[in-house]
Tab-separated table of C-alpha atoms in Angstrom:
chain	number	residue	atom	x	y	z
A	1	VAL	CA	3.871	3.943	-16.951
A	2	THR	CA	4.640	7.624	-17.069
A	3	THR	CA	6.770	10.172	-15.296
A	4	ASP	CA	4.277	12.965	-16.019
A	5	SER	CA	3.460	14.475	-12.628
A	6	SER	CA	0.390	16.309	-13.945
A	7	ILE	CA	-1.678	13.120	-14.226
A	8	GLY	CA	-4.324	12.843	-11.512
A	9	ILE	CA	-6.931	10.356	-10.399
A	10	SER	CA	-10.362	11.814	-9.947
A	11	GLN	CA	-12.456	9.909	-7.447
A	12	THR	CA	-16.141	9.985	-8.302
A	13	SER	CA	-17.346	7.283	-5.925
A	14	SER	CA	-15.945	4.873	-3.392
A	15	SER	CA	-16.779	1.636	-1.652
A	16	THR	CA	-14.941	-0.064	1.173
A	17	ALA	CA	-14.304	-3.688	2.053
A	18	THR	CA	-12.422	-5.229	4.958
A	19	PHE	CA	-9.707	-7.753	4.106
A	20	THR	CA	-10.201	-11.283	5.472
A	21	SER	CA	-7.571	-13.409	3.652
A	22	LEU	CA	-5.407	-13.839	0.561
A	23	ALA	CA	-5.311	-16.931	-1.640
A	24	SER	CA	-2.875	-16.616	-4.561
A	25	THR	CA	-4.446	-13.918	-6.789
A	26	THR	CA	-7.749	-13.754	-4.871
A	27	ILE	CA	-8.289	-11.216	-2.101
A	28	ASN	CA	-11.113	-12.274	0.212
A	29	VAL	CA	-13.080	-9.510	1.930
A	30	ASP	CA	-16.228	-9.114	4.005
A	31	SER	CA	-18.278	-7.921	0.992
A	32	THR	CA	-17.743	-6.563	-2.516
A	33	SER	CA	-21.115	-4.820	-2.536
A	34	GLY	CA	-20.806	-1.536	-4.429
A	35	PHE	CA	-17.643	-2.518	-6.317
A	36	VAL	CA	-17.549	-2.657	-10.113
A	37	LYS	CA	-16.963	-5.989	-11.888
A	38	ALA	CA	-13.308	-5.157	-12.617
A	39	GLY	CA	-11.194	-2.250	-11.497
A	40	VAL	CA	-8.493	-0.772	-9.332
A	41	CYS	CA	-8.392	-0.448	-5.528
A	42	VAL	CA	-6.127	1.249	-3.045
A	43	ASP	CA	-5.659	0.179	0.562
A	44	THR	CA	-5.194	2.439	3.545
A	45	SER	CA	-1.390	2.228	3.294
A	46	GLY	CA	-1.372	3.335	-0.361
A	47	ASP	CA	-0.834	-0.037	-2.032
A	48	VAL	CA	-2.758	-0.243	-5.306
A	49	PHE	CA	-4.008	-3.446	-6.919
A	50	ARG	CA	-6.160	-4.245	-9.894
A	51	TYR	CA	-8.720	-7.023	-10.126
A	52	THR	CA	-10.442	-8.664	-13.086
A	53	GLY	CA	-13.542	-10.023	-11.343
A	54	VAL	CA	-15.559	-10.183	-8.138
A	55	THR	CA	-17.662	-12.650	-6.210
A	56	ASP	CA	-19.864	-11.663	-3.275
A	57	THR	CA	-16.837	-11.799	-0.967
A	58	SER	CA	-13.688	-11.699	-3.107
A	59	PHE	CA	-11.688	-9.857	-5.731
A	60	THR	CA	-10.311	-12.286	-8.322
A	61	GLY	CA	-7.461	-12.011	-10.808
A	62	CYS	CA	-5.600	-9.575	-8.567
A	63	ALA	CA	-2.204	-8.081	-9.333
A	64	ILE	CA	-0.280	-5.422	-7.476
A	65	VAL	CA	0.074	-2.114	-9.344
A	66	VAL	CA	1.810	0.019	-6.703
A	67	GLY	CA	3.365	-1.594	-3.647
A	68	SER	CA	5.582	-4.535	-2.883
A	69	ALA	CA	3.229	-7.536	-3.141
A	70	LEU	CA	-0.388	-8.602	-2.771
A	71	SER	CA	0.547	-9.978	0.640
A	72	SER	CA	1.066	-6.394	1.822
A	73	ILE	CA	-2.704	-5.847	1.403
A	74	ALA	CA	-3.298	-8.118	4.418
A	75	ALA	CA	-5.566	-6.845	7.191
A	76	LEU	CA	-6.213	-3.486	5.557
A	77	VAL	CA	-9.376	-1.918	4.252
A	78	VAL	CA	-9.553	-1.598	0.466
A	79	ILE	CA	-11.182	1.349	-1.243
A	80	MET	CA	-12.366	1.385	-4.840
A	81	LEU	CA	-11.621	4.374	-7.024
A	82	VAL	CA	-13.960	5.014	-9.947
């Protein structure tokens, strides 16, 4: 965590997935095609979560990084930042 406002995130590629459901620390989506095996995603409302693994249709080991809770990811499209 930092308060340095000069830090930026450079997006070099992106993939999208449409949320279908949430089960504990697993976010189920239509497809994880194009997503890396572990990483960070942001949804269309600005919530950020990290994940430690993927299946064909889910992000596993999820934890919220910026936002109120994983449940706030519901029904939104997630976008991977690389």
